[in-house]
C-alpha positions as a printed NumPy array, in Angstrom:
array([[  4.071,  16.044,   1.024],
       [  6.828,  17.298,  -1.281],
       [  9.336,  16.537,   1.475],
       [  7.875,  13.136,   2.338],
       [  9.734,  11.401,  -0.485],
       [ 13.   ,  11.919,   1.421],
       [ 11.792,   9.977,   4.465],
       [  9.476,  10.146,   7.457],
       [ 10.944,  11.696,  10.651],
       [  9.465,  15.167,  11.212],
       [  7.868,  15.143,   7.755],
       [  4.711,  13.426,   8.978],
       [  4.052,  16.265,  11.412],
       [  4.632,  18.759,   8.592],
       [  1.851,  16.973,   6.702],
       [ -0.51 ,  16.452,   9.634],
       [ -0.498,  19.941,  11.157],
       [ -1.868,  21.79 ,   8.078],
       [ -4.449,  19.023,   7.583],
       [ -5.495,  19.351,  11.233],
       [ -5.83 ,  23.119,  10.846],
       [ -7.907,  22.622,   7.705],
       [-10.199,  20.293,   9.655],
       [-10.489,  22.781,  12.523],
       [-11.469,  25.738,  10.35 ],
       [-13.779,  23.641,   8.165],
       [-15.57 ,  22.341,  11.255],
       [-15.891,  25.844,  12.727],
       [-17.244,  27.201,   9.453],
       [-19.833,  24.412,   9.417],
       [-20.965,  25.313,  12.937],
       [-19.377,  22.4  ,  14.821],
       [-18.106,  22.96 ,  18.336],
       [-14.715,  21.658,  19.372],
       [-15.396,  19.158,  22.128],
       [-12.938,  18.074,  24.805],
       [-12.657,  14.501,  23.528],
       [-12.004,  15.75 ,  19.983],
       [ -9.058,  17.739,  21.319],
       [ -7.828,  14.667,  23.212],
       [ -7.919,  12.552,  20.053],
       [ -6.311,  15.282,  17.928],
       [ -3.477,  15.991,  20.364],
       [ -2.932,  12.261,  20.861],
       [ -2.764,  11.665,  17.107],
       [ -0.225,  14.448,  16.605],
       [  1.748,  13.183,  19.6  ],
       [  1.974,   9.717,  18.055],
       [  3.579,  11.244,  14.966],
       [  6.52 ,  12.267,  17.143],
       [  7.59 ,   8.599,  17.286],
       [  8.947,   8.504,  13.683],
       [ 10.829,  11.726,  14.428],
       [ 12.528,  10.122,  17.435],
       [ 13.026,   6.464,  16.457],
       [ 14.808,   4.932,  13.494],
       [ 13.058,   1.551,  13.804],
       [ 10.249,   1.12 ,  11.276],
       [  7.949,  -1.181,  13.235],
       [  7.038,   1.08 ,  16.205],
       [  6.785,   3.997,  13.777],
       [  4.344,   2.085,  11.572],
       [  2.233,   1.183,  14.597],
       [  2.26 ,   4.813,  15.743],
       [  1.211,   6.129,  12.314],
       [ -1.687,   3.659,  12.003],
       [ -2.882,   4.55 ,  15.51 ],
       [ -2.531,   8.267,  14.745],
       [ -4.794,   7.849,  11.7  ],
       [ -7.381,   6.102,  13.883],
       [ -7.246,   8.881,  16.499],
       [ -7.521,  11.514,  13.783],
       [-10.675,   9.817,  12.518],
       [-12.083,   9.791,  16.047],
       [-11.318,  13.494,  16.372],
       [-13.168,  14.227,  13.115],
       [-16.224,  12.038,  13.655],
       [-16.541,  12.023,  17.426],
       [-18.689,   9.42 ,  19.135],
       [-18.858,   7.609,  22.423],
       [-20.305,   4.186,  21.586],
       [-18.469,   1.039,  20.529],
       [-19.841,   1.429,  16.996],
       [-18.496,   4.982,  16.755],
       [-15.066,   4.062,  18.135],
       [-14.676,   1.063,  15.809],
       [-16.213,   2.568,  12.647],
       [-14.875,   6.144,  12.786],
       [-11.788,   5.397,  10.623],
       [-14.127,   4.522,   7.754],
       [-15.506,   8.064,   7.718],
       [-12.382,   9.654,   6.232],
       [-12.16 ,   7.04 ,   3.461],
       [-15.787,   7.728,   2.564],
       [-14.818,  11.367,   1.941],
       [-11.932,  10.692,  -0.467],
       [-14.169,  11.372,  -3.475],
       [-16.679,  13.887,  -2.034],
       [-13.868,  15.891,  -0.405],
       [-12.107,  17.08 ,  -3.594],
       [-15.482,  17.701,  -5.289],
       [-16.542,  19.759,  -2.287],
       [-13.254,  21.684,  -2.381],
       [-13.533,  22.404,  -6.123],
       [-17.094,  23.61 ,  -5.71 ],
       [-15.982,  25.901,  -2.9  ],
       [-13.212,  27.389,  -5.073],
       [-15.648,  28.028,  -7.895],
       [-18.09 ,  29.753,  -5.563],
       [-15.352,  31.858,  -4.033],
       [-13.473,  32.839,  -7.215],
       [-16.035,  32.32 ,  -9.965],
       [-16.402,  35.71 , -11.64 ],
       [-13.449,  37.065,  -9.708],
       [-10.638,  36.236, -12.102],
       [ -8.876,  39.406, -11.205],
       [ -8.421,  38.176,  -7.632],
       [ -6.992,  34.892,  -8.894],
       [ -4.593,  36.754, -11.156],
       [ -3.394,  38.915,  -8.277],
       [ -2.726,  35.826,  -6.199],
       [ -0.761,  34.113,  -8.968],
       [  1.321,  37.238,  -9.648],
       [  2.121,  37.52 ,  -5.951],
       [  3.339,  33.949,  -5.831],
       [  5.492,  34.375,  -8.941],
       [  7.117,  37.602,  -7.697],
       [  7.816,  36.055,  -4.275],
       [  9.397,  32.949,  -5.81 ],
       [ 11.614,  34.998,  -8.142],
       [ 12.841,  37.261,  -5.346],
       [ 13.672,  34.35 ,  -3.046],
       [ 15.46 ,  32.39 ,  -5.779],
       [ 17.553,  35.326,  -7.008],
       [ 18.643,  36.654,  -3.617],
       [ 19.   ,  33.166,  -2.167],
       [ 21.36 ,  32.19 ,  -4.987],
       [ 23.424,  35.371,  -4.513],
       [ 23.732,  34.873,  -0.744],
       [ 24.663,  31.203,  -1.261],
       [ 27.398,  32.198,  -3.675],
       [ 28.703,  34.823,  -1.257],
       [ 29.05 ,  32.534,   1.773],
       [ 29.714,  28.786,   1.782],
       [ 28.294,  28.342,   5.313],
       [ 25.005,  29.933,   4.261],
       [ 25.006,  27.799,   1.119],
       [ 25.395,  24.653,   3.232],
       [ 22.562,  25.757,   5.537],
       [ 20.341,  26.545,   2.573],
       [ 21.138,  23.167,   1.025],
       [ 20.139,  21.391,   4.242],
       [ 16.885,  23.327,   4.527],
       [ 15.755,  22.954,   0.926],
       [ 14.448,  19.633,  -0.41 ],
       [ 16.081,  17.873,  -3.327],
       [ 14.498,  19.226,  -6.518],
       [ 15.96 ,  16.692,  -8.942],
       [ 14.113,  16.047, -12.193],
       [ 14.041,  12.277, -11.636],
       [ 12.036,  12.585,  -8.42 ],
       [  9.779,  15.335,  -9.699],
       [  6.838,  13.211, -10.975],
       [  6.683,  11.16 ,  -7.776],
       [  6.695,  14.35 ,  -5.684],
       [  3.79 ,  15.674,  -7.74 ],
       [  1.929,  12.436,  -7.039],
       [  2.649,  12.817,  -3.314],
       [  1.395,  16.406,  -3.431],
       [ -1.818,  15.297,  -5.136],
       [ -2.343,  12.526,  -2.554],
       [ -1.802,  14.977,   0.287],
       [ -4.211,  17.497,  -1.214],
       [ -6.934,  14.876,  -1.671],
       [ -6.393,  13.599,   1.873],
       [ -6.525,  17.121,   3.349],
       [ -9.774,  17.869,   1.513],
       [-11.229,  14.556,   2.701],
       [-10.252,  15.431,   6.283],
       [-11.787,  18.917,   6.013],
       [-14.981,  17.531,   4.445],
       [-15.285,  14.963,   7.258],
       [-14.831,  17.699,   9.862],
       [-17.589,  19.777,   8.232],
       [-20.007,  16.845,   7.726],
       [-19.03 ,  13.886,   9.916],
       [-20.734,  10.524,   9.82 ],
       [-23.048,   9.971,  12.781],
       [-21.744,   6.59 ,  13.898],
       [-23.377,   6.961,  17.316],
       [-26.708,   6.466,  15.581],
       [-25.761,   2.96 ,  14.44 ],
       [-28.066,   0.685,  16.405],
       [-26.577,  -2.572,  17.692],
       [-29.384,  -4.989,  18.624],
       [-29.222,  -6.223,  22.193],
       [-28.806,  -9.922,  22.875],
       [-31.68 , -11.959,  24.257],
       [-31.294, -12.243,  28.048],
       [-30.98 , -15.752,  29.475],
       [-32.258, -17.072,  32.759],
       [-29.926, -17.144,  35.739],
       [-29.077, -20.848,  35.705],
       [-28.457, -21.016,  31.957],
       [-26.247, -17.944,  32.112],
       [-24.434, -18.409,  35.414],
       [-23.675, -22.143,  35.56 ],
       [-21.099, -22.264,  32.688],
       [-19.427, -19.111,  33.957],
       [-19.218, -20.305,  37.562],
       [-17.604, -23.555,  36.43 ],
       [-15.176, -21.503,  34.309],
       [-14.361, -19.393,  37.37 ],
       [-13.588, -22.557,  39.349],
       [-11.277, -23.739,  36.553],
       [ -9.47 , -20.378,  36.6  ],
       [ -9.15 , -20.573,  40.367],
       [ -7.636, -24.071,  40.231],
       [ -5.125, -23.028,  37.563],
       [ -4.139, -19.912,  39.473],
       [ -3.666, -21.937,  42.663],
       [ -1.207, -24.187,  40.828],
       [  0.584, -21.141,  39.404],
       [  0.992, -19.605,  42.842],
       [  2.323, -22.899,  44.208],
       [  4.862, -23.121,  41.379],
       [  5.782, -19.469,  41.785],
       [  6.722, -19.958,  45.431],
       [  9.318, -22.643,  44.894],
       [  7.818, -25.429,  42.842],
       [  9.656, -24.939,  39.526],
       [ 12.173, -27.726,  40.087],
       [  9.478, -30.283,  40.922],
       [  7.415, -29.336,  37.874],
       [ 10.393, -29.488,  35.519],
       [ 11.49 , -32.845,  36.918],
       [  8.001, -34.28 ,  36.533],
       [  7.409, -32.975,  32.99 ],
       [ 10.956, -33.482,  31.703],
       [ 11.008, -29.956,  30.281],
       [ 13.785, -27.434,  30.498],
       [ 13.327, -24.062,  32.176],
       [ 13.005, -22.282,  28.812],
       [ 10.676, -24.904,  27.298],
       [  8.308, -24.609,  30.246],
       [  8.22 , -20.816,  29.879],
       [  7.767, -20.803,  26.105],
       [  5.05 , -23.444,  26.106],
       [  2.994, -21.624,  28.718],
       [  3.085, -18.06 ,  27.419],
       [  1.216, -18.478,  24.151],
       [ -1.553, -20.543,  25.723],
       [ -2.003, -17.955,  28.467],
       [ -2.062, -15.134,  25.929],
       [ -4.856, -16.962,  24.104],
       [ -6.654, -17.482,  27.428],
       [ -6.606, -13.716,  28.014],
       [ -8.076, -12.994,  24.573],
       [-10.768, -15.638,  24.97 ],
       [-11.639, -14.312,  28.42 ],
       [-12.395, -10.908,  26.919],
       [-14.64 , -12.576,  24.321],
       [-16.417, -14.534,  27.04 ],
       [-17.043, -11.314,  28.98 ],
       [-18.419,  -9.564,  25.874],
       [-20.868, -12.356,  25.038],
       [-21.757, -12.899,  28.692],
       [-22.764,  -9.247,  29.007],
       [-24.762,  -9.483,  25.813],
       [-26.812, -12.452,  27.08 ],
       [-26.819, -11.547,  30.778],
       [-30.128, -11.716,  32.69 ],
       [-31.656,  -8.265,  33.147],
       [-34.562,  -8.912,  35.496],
       [-33.666,  -6.455,  38.239],
       [-31.139,  -5.498,  40.915],
       [-30.5  ,  -9.115,  41.911],
       [-29.538, -10.036,  38.347],
       [-27.218,  -7.038,  38.209],
       [-25.421,  -8.155,  41.371],
       [-25.116, -11.69 ,  39.987],
       [-23.601, -10.448,  36.705],
       [-21.155,  -8.119,  38.438],
       [-20.137, -10.76 ,  40.952],
       [-19.517, -13.575,  38.46 ],
       [-17.829, -11.479,  35.77 ],
       [-15.868,  -9.454,  38.327],
       [-14.449, -12.649,  39.815],
       [-13.609, -13.99 ,  36.352],
       [-11.814, -10.758,  35.446],
       [ -9.861, -10.763,  38.718],
       [ -8.703, -14.327,  38.086],
       [ -7.844, -13.377,  34.497],
       [ -5.46 , -10.731,  35.853],
       [ -3.566, -13.485,  37.645],
       [ -3.338, -15.299,  34.314],
       [ -1.918, -12.117,  32.741],
       [  0.719, -11.904,  35.49 ],
       [  1.575, -15.565,  34.963],
       [  1.94 , -15.059,  31.214],
       [  4.248, -12.087,  31.693],
       [  6.319, -14.087,  34.175],
       [  6.586, -16.979,  31.684],
       [  7.917, -14.64 ,  29.008],
       [ 10.373, -13.113,  31.471],
       [ 11.699, -16.621,  32.153],
       [ 12.044, -17.257,  28.427],
       [ 13.864, -13.959,  27.896],
       [ 16.301, -14.893,  30.688],
       [ 17.113, -18.081,  28.783],
       [ 17.193, -16.828,  25.183],
       [ 17.312, -13.028,  25.248],
       [ 14.871, -10.314,  24.228],
       [ 13.549,  -9.953,  20.661],
       [ 11.058,  -7.727,  18.881],
       [  8.389, -10.415,  18.898],
       [  8.822, -11.078,  22.614],
       [  8.699,  -7.441,  23.676],
       [  5.681,  -6.861,  21.409],
       [  3.602,  -9.733,  22.767],
       [  4.419,  -8.79 ,  26.364],
       [  3.281,  -5.225,  25.659],
       [  0.102,  -6.61 ,  24.088],
       [ -0.538,  -8.868,  27.076],
       [ -0.088,  -5.963,  29.491],
       [ -2.56 ,  -3.871,  27.494],
       [ -5.092,  -6.718,  27.576],
       [ -4.669,  -6.767,  31.342],
       [ -5.392,  -3.02 ,  31.428],
       [ -8.553,  -3.576,  29.371],
       [ -9.69 ,  -6.167,  31.924],
       [ -9.117,  -3.621,  34.714],
       [-11.191,  -1.045,  32.787],
       [-13.998,  -3.58 ,  32.365],
       [-13.959,  -4.231,  36.11 ],
       [-14.119,  -0.478,  36.76 ],
       [-17.037,  -0.17 ,  34.327],
       [-18.904,  -2.789,  36.351],
       [-18.667,  -0.466,  39.357],
       [-19.085,   3.012,  37.842],
       [-20.984,   2.274,  34.643],
       [-19.816,   1.517,  31.1  ],
       [-20.704,   4.763,  29.302],
       [-17.066,   5.87 ,  29.232],
       [-15.583,   2.418,  28.47 ],
       [-15.264,   2.554,  24.63 ],
       [-13.352,   5.82 ,  24.661],
       [-11.242,   4.715,  27.633],
       [-10.192,   1.522,  25.814],
       [ -9.318,   3.528,  22.68 ],
       [ -7.344,   6.064,  24.733],
       [ -5.469,   3.295,  26.554],
       [ -4.532,   1.674,  23.236],
       [ -3.226,   4.98 ,  21.881],
       [ -1.31 ,   5.705,  25.096],
       [  0.201,   2.224,  24.982],
       [  1.361,   2.649,  21.384],
       [  2.858,   6.058,  22.226],
       [  4.672,   4.683,  25.282],
       [  5.88 ,   1.704,  23.23 ],
       [  7.404,   4.009,  20.618],
       [  8.913,   6.446,  23.106],
       [ 10.64 ,   3.717,  25.101],
       [ 12.527,   2.711,  21.91 ],
       [ 12.013,  -1.078,  21.67 ],
       [ 15.203,  -1.698,  19.69 ],
       [ 17.223,   0.178,  22.287],
       [ 15.549,  -1.783,  25.08 ],
       [ 16.267,  -5.074,  23.284],
       [ 19.923,  -4.177,  22.83 ],
       [ 20.336,  -3.033,  26.448],
       [ 18.717,  -6.187,  27.83 ],
       [ 20.805,  -8.471,  25.627],
       [ 24.051,  -6.642,  26.378],
       [ 23.321,  -6.971,  30.098],
       [ 22.54 , -10.664,  29.586],
       [ 25.91 , -11.08 ,  27.808],
       [ 27.735,  -9.469,  30.706],
       [ 25.989, -11.848,  33.125],
       [ 26.02 , -15.126,  31.144],
       [ 28.427, -14.586,  28.209],
       [ 25.55 , -15.487,  25.842],
       [ 24.724, -13.161,  22.957],
       [ 22.893, -13.438,  19.621],
       [ 25.259, -11.506,  17.367],
       [ 23.275, -12.083,  14.165],
       [ 20.108, -10.701,  15.738],
       [ 21.965,  -7.656,  17.097],
       [ 23.125,  -6.837,  13.562],
       [ 19.509,  -6.718,  12.367],
       [ 18.467,  -4.009,  14.828],
       [ 17.987,  -0.392,  13.812],
       [ 20.148,   2.621,  14.614],
       [ 18.226,   3.04 ,  17.889],
       [ 20.255,   0.13 ,  19.287],
       [ 23.658,   1.756,  18.63 ],
       [ 24.087,   3.437,  22.074],
       [ 23.559,   0.091,  23.85 ],
       [ 25.67 ,  -1.963,  21.425],
       [ 28.432,   0.63 ,  21.731],
       [ 28.998,  -0.641,  25.298],
       [ 30.26 ,  -4.03 ,  24.035],
       [ 33.968,  -4.781,  24.095],
       [ 35.966,  -5.072,  20.89 ],
       [ 35.915,  -6.885,  18.546],
       [ 32.284,  -7.839,  19.296],
       [ 31.269,  -4.175,  19.301],
       [ 32.496,  -3.664,  15.752],
       [ 30.904,  -6.926,  14.596],
       [ 27.535,  -5.838,  15.995],
       [ 27.73 ,  -2.298,  14.609],
       [ 29.334,  -2.881,  11.211],
       [ 26.101,  -3.587,   9.325],
       [ 24.238,  -0.708,  11.007],
       [ 27.117,   1.652,  10.203],
       [ 27.037,   0.544,   6.561],
       [ 23.306,   1.264,   6.328],
       [ 23.735,   4.7  ,   7.864],
       [ 26.653,   5.46 ,   5.562],
       [ 24.583,   4.808,   2.445],
       [ 21.779,   7.212,   3.385],
       [ 22.777,  10.813,   4.002],
       [ 19.295,  12.262,   4.432],
       [ 18.408,  15.918,   5.123],
       [ 17.493,  17.02 ,   8.637],
       [ 13.734,  16.886,   8.091],
       [ 13.957,  13.211,   7.058],
       [ 16.393,  12.111,   9.794],
       [ 15.157,  10.753,  13.117],
       [ 16.801,  11.664,  16.4  ],
       [ 17.801,   8.025,  16.922],
       [ 19.546,   7.959,  13.561],
       [ 21.326,  11.272,  14.209],
       [ 22.557,  10.065,  17.606],
       [ 23.82 ,   6.815,  16.072],
       [ 25.717,   8.745,  13.393],
       [ 27.432,  10.842,  16.074],
       [ 28.507,   7.744,  18.013],
       [ 29.784,   5.951,  14.928],
       [ 31.554,   9.066,  13.726],
       [ 33.464,   9.348,  17.011],
       [ 34.113,   5.597,  17.308],
       [ 33.761,   3.89 ,  13.922],
       [ 33.821,   0.072,  13.742],
       [ 37.327,  -1.341,  13.752],
       [ 38.666,  -2.501,  10.411],
       [ 40.329,  -5.476,  12.122],
       [ 36.874,  -6.976,  12.866],
       [ 36.427,  -8.415,   9.385],
       [ 34.032, -11.114,   8.223],
       [ 36.195, -14.03 ,   9.382],
       [ 36.652, -12.623,  12.894],
       [ 32.94 , -11.863,  13.295],
       [ 31.981, -15.28 ,  11.932],
       [ 34.253, -17.004,  14.448],
       [ 32.82 , -14.935,  17.31 ],
       [ 29.279, -15.749,  16.192],
       [ 30.056, -19.48 ,  16.104],
       [ 31.617, -19.364,  19.566],
       [ 28.599, -17.574,  21.   ],
       [ 26.185, -20.015,  19.373],
       [ 27.623, -23.036,  21.183],
       [ 27.917, -21.483,  24.637]])
């Protein structure tokens, strides 16, 4: 936590690993067994914290950190029901006050009446610190290379940042004690009882859903007809452009996917449960609806691909496509649960969400956006220069492929941001380090000043 003030990068792992070890030993001391799913959640949470160490962009890193906290809570509390999966993150927050109290009580029980042991520990720490400081200073003065290495390894100990670092240390200590307390005495969220919905008769339940299935089927038939060569006729009839047709359709289809999941949830809650025949009816109707919903997901993704061809890729567009694909995966999992049972479904949905966030961060969205837009520029000579300037350092390798002076115009602002922040190694992401190397070898040209870049931006805007 003392290092966290300098930046994220590998620092989050340096915070999480000791906290995870504290949770492990606290759980073992309390008699808890380490279950396979707890290890899956713990390893997944630590894996998600690799994203800030690799990527300079803040938005995938933020998503990865939030998901890592949720997986850490699942690892601490366990659980296999929907209530446990959704409510587990609350368990750690409930221990923010009891955790430090529990830790203080444990220290008093362990060292109360044993002041001599405490004194020995303090003396050991003081002697160790003095020896390292004295000999470290002498070695640094004897060799400039060692002094530079030591300066890179050691955090900044300036007086101005001291109080904030103490606050960070206190926050980390409280959080670690809360994590350990939760591991020793987790909340039993599996015991939360969710009342079952009142089952409906077959006609009342099935008729609205069958009509909805027919509506889905009609829409999908039109989509397939348009897909196989009917775009020109549709655009001529509606008076829309290619991009307008794609943009208008995507958001409605995304909403259709979300609402379909809600319909499935409530339909299962009120489904008839009179016997094997009712079970076949439920599986048949909802299975058909889910299969047709997958066609809607494919249509939505195709609409966004059309829009990206017309206007380029952005963070919002790549994010909503990733979200739509994950919703499609959830629909597939629901269909599988209808065949093999739903006992595993809550944890499978949570694992798929975590895997999706990890894959999203590892693929480097900003780099993907830059690569797609550079390729689009090479094909169509259309490029959003202002948007390229707003990307993070992850986009530098792709933007470096542009020809001058556009390359320098796209990289100038990113280079200026990197030049202002010379962070130590433990607070520097791999994406940022790679961008610095590229810009150090090929810095932006000084001839690409504001007037040149402004003229290029205006020319690109009207193409």
